Coordinates of C-alpha atoms and ligand atoms in Angstrom, one line a residue:
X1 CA -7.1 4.7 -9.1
X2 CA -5.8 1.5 -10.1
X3 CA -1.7 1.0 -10.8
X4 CA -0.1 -2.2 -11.7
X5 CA 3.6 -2.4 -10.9
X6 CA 5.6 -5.5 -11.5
X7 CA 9.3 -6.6 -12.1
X8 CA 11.8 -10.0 -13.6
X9 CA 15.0 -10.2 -12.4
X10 CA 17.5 -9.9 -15.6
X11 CA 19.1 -13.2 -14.3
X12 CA 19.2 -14.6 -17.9
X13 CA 17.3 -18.2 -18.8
X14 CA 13.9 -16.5 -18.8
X15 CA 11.6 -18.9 -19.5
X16 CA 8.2 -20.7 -20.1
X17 CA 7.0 -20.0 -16.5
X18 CA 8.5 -16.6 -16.7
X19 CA 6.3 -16.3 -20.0
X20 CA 2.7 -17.4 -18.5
X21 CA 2.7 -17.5 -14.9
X22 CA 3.8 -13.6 -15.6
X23 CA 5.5 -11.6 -18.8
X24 CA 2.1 -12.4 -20.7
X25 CA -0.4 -11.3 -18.1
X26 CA 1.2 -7.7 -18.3
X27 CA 0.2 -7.3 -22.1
X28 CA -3.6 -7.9 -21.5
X29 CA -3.7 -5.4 -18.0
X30 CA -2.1 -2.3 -19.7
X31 CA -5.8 -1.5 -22.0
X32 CA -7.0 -1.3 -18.5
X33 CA -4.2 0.2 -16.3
X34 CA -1.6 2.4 -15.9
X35 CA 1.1 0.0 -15.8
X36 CA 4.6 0.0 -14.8
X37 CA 7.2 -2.8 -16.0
X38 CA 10.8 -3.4 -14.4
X39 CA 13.7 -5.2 -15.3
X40 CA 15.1 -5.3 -11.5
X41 CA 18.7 -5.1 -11.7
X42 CA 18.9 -4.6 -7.8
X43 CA 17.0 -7.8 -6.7
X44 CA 19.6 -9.3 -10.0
X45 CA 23.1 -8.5 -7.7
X46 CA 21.5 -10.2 -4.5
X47 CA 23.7 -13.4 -5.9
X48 CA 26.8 -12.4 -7.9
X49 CA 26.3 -11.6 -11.6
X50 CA 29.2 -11.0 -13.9
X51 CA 28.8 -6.7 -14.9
X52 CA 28.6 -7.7 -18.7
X53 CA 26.1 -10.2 -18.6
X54 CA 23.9 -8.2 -16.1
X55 CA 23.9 -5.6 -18.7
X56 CA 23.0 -7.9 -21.3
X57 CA 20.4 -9.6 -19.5
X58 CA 18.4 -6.2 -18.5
X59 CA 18.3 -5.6 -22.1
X60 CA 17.0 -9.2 -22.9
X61 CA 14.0 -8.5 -19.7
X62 CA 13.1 -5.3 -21.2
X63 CA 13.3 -7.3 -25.1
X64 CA 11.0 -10.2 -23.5
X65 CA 8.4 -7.7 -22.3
X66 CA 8.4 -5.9 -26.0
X67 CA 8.5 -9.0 -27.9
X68 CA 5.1 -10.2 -25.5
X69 CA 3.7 -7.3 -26.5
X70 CA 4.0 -4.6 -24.1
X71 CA 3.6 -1.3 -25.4
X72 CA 6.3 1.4 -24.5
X73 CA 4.0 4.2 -25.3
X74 CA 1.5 2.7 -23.1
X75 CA 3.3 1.4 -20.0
X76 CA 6.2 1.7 -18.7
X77 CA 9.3 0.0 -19.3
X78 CA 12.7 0.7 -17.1
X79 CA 15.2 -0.8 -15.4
X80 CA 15.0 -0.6 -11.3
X81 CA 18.6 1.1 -10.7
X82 CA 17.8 3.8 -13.3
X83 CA 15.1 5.5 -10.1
X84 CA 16.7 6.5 -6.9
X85 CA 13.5 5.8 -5.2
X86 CA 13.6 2.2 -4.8
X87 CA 16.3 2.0 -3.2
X88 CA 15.9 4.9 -0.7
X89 CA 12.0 3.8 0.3
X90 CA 13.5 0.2 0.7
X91 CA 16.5 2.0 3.3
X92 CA 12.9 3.3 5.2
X93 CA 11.2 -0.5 4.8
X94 CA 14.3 -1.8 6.0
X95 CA 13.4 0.0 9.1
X96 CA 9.5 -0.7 9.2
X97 CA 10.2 -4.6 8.5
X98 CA 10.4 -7.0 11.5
X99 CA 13.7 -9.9 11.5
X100 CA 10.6 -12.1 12.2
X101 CA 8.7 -11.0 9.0
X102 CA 12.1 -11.9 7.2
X103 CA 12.7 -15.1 8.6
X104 CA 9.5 -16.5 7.7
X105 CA 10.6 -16.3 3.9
X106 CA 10.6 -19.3 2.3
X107 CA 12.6 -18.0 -0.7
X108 CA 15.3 -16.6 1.3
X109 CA 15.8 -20.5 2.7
X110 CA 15.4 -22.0 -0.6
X111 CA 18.1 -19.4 -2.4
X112 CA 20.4 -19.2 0.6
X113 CA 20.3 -23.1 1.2
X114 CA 22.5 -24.7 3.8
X115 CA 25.2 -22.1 4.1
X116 CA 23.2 -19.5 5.0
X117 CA 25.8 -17.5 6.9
X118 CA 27.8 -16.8 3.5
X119 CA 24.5 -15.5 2.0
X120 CA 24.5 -11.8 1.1
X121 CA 22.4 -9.2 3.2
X122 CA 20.8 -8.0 0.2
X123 CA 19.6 -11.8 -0.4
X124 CA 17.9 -11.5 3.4
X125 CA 16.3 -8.0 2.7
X126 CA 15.3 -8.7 -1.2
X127 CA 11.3 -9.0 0.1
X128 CA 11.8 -5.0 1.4
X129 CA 13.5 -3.8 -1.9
X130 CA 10.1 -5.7 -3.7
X131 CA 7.9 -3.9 -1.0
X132 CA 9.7 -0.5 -2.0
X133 CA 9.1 -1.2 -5.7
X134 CA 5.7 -1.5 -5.4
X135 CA 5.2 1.2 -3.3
X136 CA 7.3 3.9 -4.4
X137 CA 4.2 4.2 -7.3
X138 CA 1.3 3.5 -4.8
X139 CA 1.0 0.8 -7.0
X140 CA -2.6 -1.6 -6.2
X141 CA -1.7 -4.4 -8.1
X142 CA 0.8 -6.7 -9.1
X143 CA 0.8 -9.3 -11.6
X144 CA 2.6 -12.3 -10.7
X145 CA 3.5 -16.4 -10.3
X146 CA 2.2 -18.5 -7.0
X147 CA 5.3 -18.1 -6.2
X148 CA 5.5 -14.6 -5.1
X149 CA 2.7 -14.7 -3.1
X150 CA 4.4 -14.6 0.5
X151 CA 6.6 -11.7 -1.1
X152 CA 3.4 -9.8 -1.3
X153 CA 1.8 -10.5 1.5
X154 CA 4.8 -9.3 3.2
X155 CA 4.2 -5.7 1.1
X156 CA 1.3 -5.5 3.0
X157 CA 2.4 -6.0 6.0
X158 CA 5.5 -3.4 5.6
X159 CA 2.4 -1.0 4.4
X160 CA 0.3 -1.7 7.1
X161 CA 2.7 -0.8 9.9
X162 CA 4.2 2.3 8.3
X163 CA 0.2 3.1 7.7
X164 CA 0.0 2.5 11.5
X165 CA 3.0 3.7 12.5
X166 CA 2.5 7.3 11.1
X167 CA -1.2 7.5 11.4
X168 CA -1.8 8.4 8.0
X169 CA -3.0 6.3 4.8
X170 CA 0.0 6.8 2.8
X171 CA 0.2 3.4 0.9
X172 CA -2.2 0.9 -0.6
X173 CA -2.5 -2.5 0.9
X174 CA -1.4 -4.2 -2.8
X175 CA -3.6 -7.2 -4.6
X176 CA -1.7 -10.1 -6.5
X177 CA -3.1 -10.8 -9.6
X178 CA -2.3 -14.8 -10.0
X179 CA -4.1 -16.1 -12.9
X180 CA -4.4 -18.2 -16.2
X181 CA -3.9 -22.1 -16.0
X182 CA -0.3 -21.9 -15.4
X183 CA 0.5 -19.9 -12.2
X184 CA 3.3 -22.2 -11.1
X185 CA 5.0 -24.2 -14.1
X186 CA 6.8 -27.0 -13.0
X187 CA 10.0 -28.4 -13.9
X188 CA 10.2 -30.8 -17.4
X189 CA 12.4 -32.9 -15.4
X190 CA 10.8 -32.9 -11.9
X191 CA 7.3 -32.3 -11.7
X192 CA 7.8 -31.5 -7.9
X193 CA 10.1 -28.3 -8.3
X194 CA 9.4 -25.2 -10.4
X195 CA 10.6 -24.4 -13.5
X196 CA 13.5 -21.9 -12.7
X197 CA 15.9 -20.0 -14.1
X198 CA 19.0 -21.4 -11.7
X199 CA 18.3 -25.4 -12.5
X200 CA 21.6 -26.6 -13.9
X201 CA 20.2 -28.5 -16.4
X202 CA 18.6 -26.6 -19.7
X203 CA 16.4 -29.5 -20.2
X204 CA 14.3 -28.6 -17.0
X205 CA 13.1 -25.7 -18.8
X206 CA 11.6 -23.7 -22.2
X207 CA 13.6 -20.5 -22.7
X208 CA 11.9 -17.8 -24.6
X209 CA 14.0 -18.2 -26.7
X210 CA 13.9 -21.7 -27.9
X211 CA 13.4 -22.4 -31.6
X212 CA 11.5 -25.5 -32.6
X213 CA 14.0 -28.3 -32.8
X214 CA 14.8 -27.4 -28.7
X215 CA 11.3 -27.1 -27.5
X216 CA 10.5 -30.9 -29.6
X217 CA 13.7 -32.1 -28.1
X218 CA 13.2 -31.4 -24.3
X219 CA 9.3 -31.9 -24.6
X220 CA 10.2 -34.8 -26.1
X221 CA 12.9 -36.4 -23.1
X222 CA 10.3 -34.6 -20.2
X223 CA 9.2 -36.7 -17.9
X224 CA 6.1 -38.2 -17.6
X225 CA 4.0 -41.3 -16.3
X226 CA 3.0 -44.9 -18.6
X227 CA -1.0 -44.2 -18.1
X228 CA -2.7 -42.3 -20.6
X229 CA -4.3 -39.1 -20.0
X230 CA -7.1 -39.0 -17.5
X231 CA -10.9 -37.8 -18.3
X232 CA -10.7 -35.2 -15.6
X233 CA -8.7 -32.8 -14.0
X234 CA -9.5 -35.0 -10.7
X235 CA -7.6 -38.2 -12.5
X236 CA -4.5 -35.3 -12.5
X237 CA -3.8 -35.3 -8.7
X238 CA -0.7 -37.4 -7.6
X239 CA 0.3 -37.0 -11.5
X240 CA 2.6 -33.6 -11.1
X241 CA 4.3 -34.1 -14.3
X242 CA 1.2 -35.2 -15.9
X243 CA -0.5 -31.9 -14.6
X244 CA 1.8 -30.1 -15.5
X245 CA 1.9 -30.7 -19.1
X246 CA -1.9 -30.4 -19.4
X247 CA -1.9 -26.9 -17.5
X248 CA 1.2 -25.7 -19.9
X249 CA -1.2 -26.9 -22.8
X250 CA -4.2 -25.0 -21.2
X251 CA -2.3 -21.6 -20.7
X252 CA -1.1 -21.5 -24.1
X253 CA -4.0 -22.6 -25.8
X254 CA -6.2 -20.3 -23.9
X255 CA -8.4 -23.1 -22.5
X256 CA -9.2 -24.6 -19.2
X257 CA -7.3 -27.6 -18.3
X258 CA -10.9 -29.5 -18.1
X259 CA -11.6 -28.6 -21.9
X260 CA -7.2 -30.0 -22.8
X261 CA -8.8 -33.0 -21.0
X262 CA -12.0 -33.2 -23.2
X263 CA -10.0 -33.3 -26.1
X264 CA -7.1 -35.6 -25.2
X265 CA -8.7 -38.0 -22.3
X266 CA -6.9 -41.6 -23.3
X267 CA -4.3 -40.5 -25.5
X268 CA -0.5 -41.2 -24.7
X269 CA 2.3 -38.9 -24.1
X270 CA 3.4 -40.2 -27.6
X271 CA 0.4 -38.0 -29.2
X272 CA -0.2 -35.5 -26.8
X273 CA 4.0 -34.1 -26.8
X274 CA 4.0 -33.8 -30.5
X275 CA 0.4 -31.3 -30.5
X276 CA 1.9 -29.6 -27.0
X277 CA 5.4 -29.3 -29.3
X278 CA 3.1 -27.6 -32.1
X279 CA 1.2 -25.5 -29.7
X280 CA 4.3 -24.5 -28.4
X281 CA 6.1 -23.5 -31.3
X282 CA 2.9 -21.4 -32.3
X283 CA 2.5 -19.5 -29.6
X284 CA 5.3 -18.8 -27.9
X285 CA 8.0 -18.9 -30.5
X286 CA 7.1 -15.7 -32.3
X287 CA 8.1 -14.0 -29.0
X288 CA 11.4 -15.3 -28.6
X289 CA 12.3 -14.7 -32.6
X290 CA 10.8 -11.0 -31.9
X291 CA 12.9 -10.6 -28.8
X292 CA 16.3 -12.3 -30.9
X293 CA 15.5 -9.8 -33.2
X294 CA 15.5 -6.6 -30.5
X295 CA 18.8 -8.0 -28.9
X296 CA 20.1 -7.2 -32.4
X297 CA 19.2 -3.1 -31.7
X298 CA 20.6 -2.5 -27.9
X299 CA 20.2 0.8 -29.0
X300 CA 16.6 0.8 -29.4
X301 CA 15.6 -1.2 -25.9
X302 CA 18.5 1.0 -24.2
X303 CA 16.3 3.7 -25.6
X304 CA 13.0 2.5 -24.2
X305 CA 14.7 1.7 -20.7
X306 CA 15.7 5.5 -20.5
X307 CA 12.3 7.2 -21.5
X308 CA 10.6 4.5 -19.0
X309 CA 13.3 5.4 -16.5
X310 CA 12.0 9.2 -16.8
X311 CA 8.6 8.9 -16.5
X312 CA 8.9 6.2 -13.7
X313 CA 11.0 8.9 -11.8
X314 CA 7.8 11.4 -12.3
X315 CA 5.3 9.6 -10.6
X316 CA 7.8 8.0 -7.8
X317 CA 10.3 11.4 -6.5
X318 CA 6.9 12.9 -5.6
X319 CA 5.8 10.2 -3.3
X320 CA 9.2 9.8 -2.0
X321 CA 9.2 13.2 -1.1
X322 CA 5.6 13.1 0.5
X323 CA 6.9 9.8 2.2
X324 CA 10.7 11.7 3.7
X325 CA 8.6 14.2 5.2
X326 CA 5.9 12.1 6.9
X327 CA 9.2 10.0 8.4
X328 CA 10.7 13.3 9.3
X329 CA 13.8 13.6 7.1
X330 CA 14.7 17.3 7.4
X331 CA 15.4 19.1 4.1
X332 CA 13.4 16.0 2.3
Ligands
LIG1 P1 11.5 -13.7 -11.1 O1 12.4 -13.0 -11.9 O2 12.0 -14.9 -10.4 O3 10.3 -14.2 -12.0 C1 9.6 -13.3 -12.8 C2 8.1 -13.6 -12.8 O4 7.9 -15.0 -13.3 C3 7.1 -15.7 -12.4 N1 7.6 -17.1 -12.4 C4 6.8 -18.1 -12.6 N2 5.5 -18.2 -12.9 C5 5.0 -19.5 -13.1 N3 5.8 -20.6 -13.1 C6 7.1 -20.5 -12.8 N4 7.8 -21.6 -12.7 C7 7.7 -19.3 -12.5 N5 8.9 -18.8 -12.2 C8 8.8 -17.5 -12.1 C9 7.4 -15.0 -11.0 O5 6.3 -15.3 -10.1 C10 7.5 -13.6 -11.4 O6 6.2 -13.0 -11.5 N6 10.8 -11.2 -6.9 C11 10.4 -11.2 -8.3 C12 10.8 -10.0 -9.0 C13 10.3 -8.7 -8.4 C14 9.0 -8.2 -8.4 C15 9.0 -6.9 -7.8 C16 7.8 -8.8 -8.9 C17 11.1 -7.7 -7.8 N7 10.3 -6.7 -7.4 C18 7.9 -6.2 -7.6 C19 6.6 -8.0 -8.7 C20 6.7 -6.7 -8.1 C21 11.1 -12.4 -8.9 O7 12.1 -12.9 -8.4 O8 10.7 -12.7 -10.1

């Protein structure tokens, strides 16, 4: 049986990338799937958040997925600290997981930057806390941006020993689901770095919550090249910022970026922003004036969050169990 598990870290700034490298590929999987949707608070405190604004920013993970169009009678909405069980299978990955394994993150570089010493513990085992996630529902597959990828593959490798190490088949070796035309969004201002919640400036990114006059202002000041569009997605290498625009366009449009081209091969930035601006506004902004709306009711998503945290706990305590025994924990 197929199960999709995935999680957003309630770091606040969600964004366009957020939106369709991720939060909008749940919506379509859960006709399909038995799907399970996190807001992962633990993964949050691996760099300091303020207790208020962590609180506020679960809410607004668990808003984002509603106002996308996740169903809370359908899948499963929860937040990760709500289930015992990821944190006790992660204590058990912790143990499976090789130093080596860990040290070949690149995100753990990239976060932890030059003062890597003062980084938290939590920030070095945050790959085995995913791994546990994942796992602690036998989940198969996991819908996610490019940039996850080494993340995953690392959940099967955590998998794949304890499968070894125990001689039994006890979890799935996991599938990413990466797909759409806009798996890695790039920065507006940097078309060599990903769109990310953590950039200083605002103007790098689309939050979800952007009305019109924001989303026209920093399409409007992103940066570009002087050459027109190209007629092929070929005539988009070495043109990052270019690229990205077109793929943006693409994802939201619900075309390929070859059939963008078609339509817009020789026009300048100075047309193509404006229709990307429309698009924009269109598509996306009906989510973020849904999910405005549900941060107006904390009482209804701190609802959801507790119904999803009970039936998360169903499926998981039993394969936590099943797992403390194969390890050998007496009295499991
Ligand atoms: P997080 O919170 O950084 O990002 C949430 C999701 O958004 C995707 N994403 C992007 N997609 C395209 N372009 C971008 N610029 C972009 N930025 C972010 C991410 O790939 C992700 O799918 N480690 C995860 C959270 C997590 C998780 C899990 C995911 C914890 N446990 C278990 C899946 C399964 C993270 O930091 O996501």
């Amino acid at each position: 049986m197929s199960r999709i598990f995935s999680g957003v870290q309630p770091t606040g700034n969600l964004h366009l990338g957020n939106y369709l490298g991720a939060i909008r590929n749940f919506v379509g999987l859960q006709d399909d799937y038995e799907c399970i949707y996190c807001a992962v608070n633990m993964h949050a405190i691996t760099v300091w958040q303020e207790p208020n604004e962590l609180r506020n920013n679960t809410r607004e993970v668990a808003a984002a997925y509603l106002a996308a169009g996740v169903d809370p009678e359908k899948s499963i909405i929860f937040a990760q600290s709500a289930v015992h069980a990821h944190a006790e299978l992660a204590w058990i990955f912790n143990c499976v997981a090789r130093i080596g394994w860990l040290n070949r993150m690149t995100q753990f570089k990239e976060k932890a930057g030059k003062n890597r010493e003062n980084a938290s513990l939590g920030l070095y085992a945050y790959p085995s806390l995913m791994a546990a996630d994942i796992l602690a529902y036998k989940a198969t597959h996991v819908p996610v941006g490019e940039d996850q990828k080494q993340h995953l593959e690392l959940t099967r490798d955590i998998a794949q020993k304890f499968n070894n190490d125990f001689g039994k088949e006890v979890f799935p070796i996991v599938e990413p689901l990466i797909f759409g035309e806009a798996t890695r969004v790039m920065s507006l201002r940097d078309g060599s770095k990903k769109m990310s919640k953590s950039d200083p400036s605002d103007y790098s990114r689309i939050a979800l919550t952007d009305g019109r006059d924001d989303i026209a202002r920093k399409l409007k000041k992103a940066r570009t090249d002087a050459d027109p569009l190209p007629e092929t997605v070929d005539g988009l290498e070495d043109r990052p910022e270019a690229a990205n625009l077109v793929g943006i366009y693409a994802a939201l449009s619900g075309q390929s970026k070859a059939d963008v081209l078609k339509e817009y091969a020789g026009s300048q930035f100075s047309v193509f922003k404006p229709a990307l601006t429309d698009l924009a506004v269109e598509k996306f902004g009906p989510v973020g004036e849904e999910m405005k709306r549900l941060m107006t009711d904390p009482a209804y998503v701190d609802d959801v969050l507790a119904k999803g945290a009970e039936r998360a706990s169903a499926i998981a305590n039993p394969i936590i169990k099943e797992v403390k025994e194969i390890v050998g924990f007496l009295g499991a």
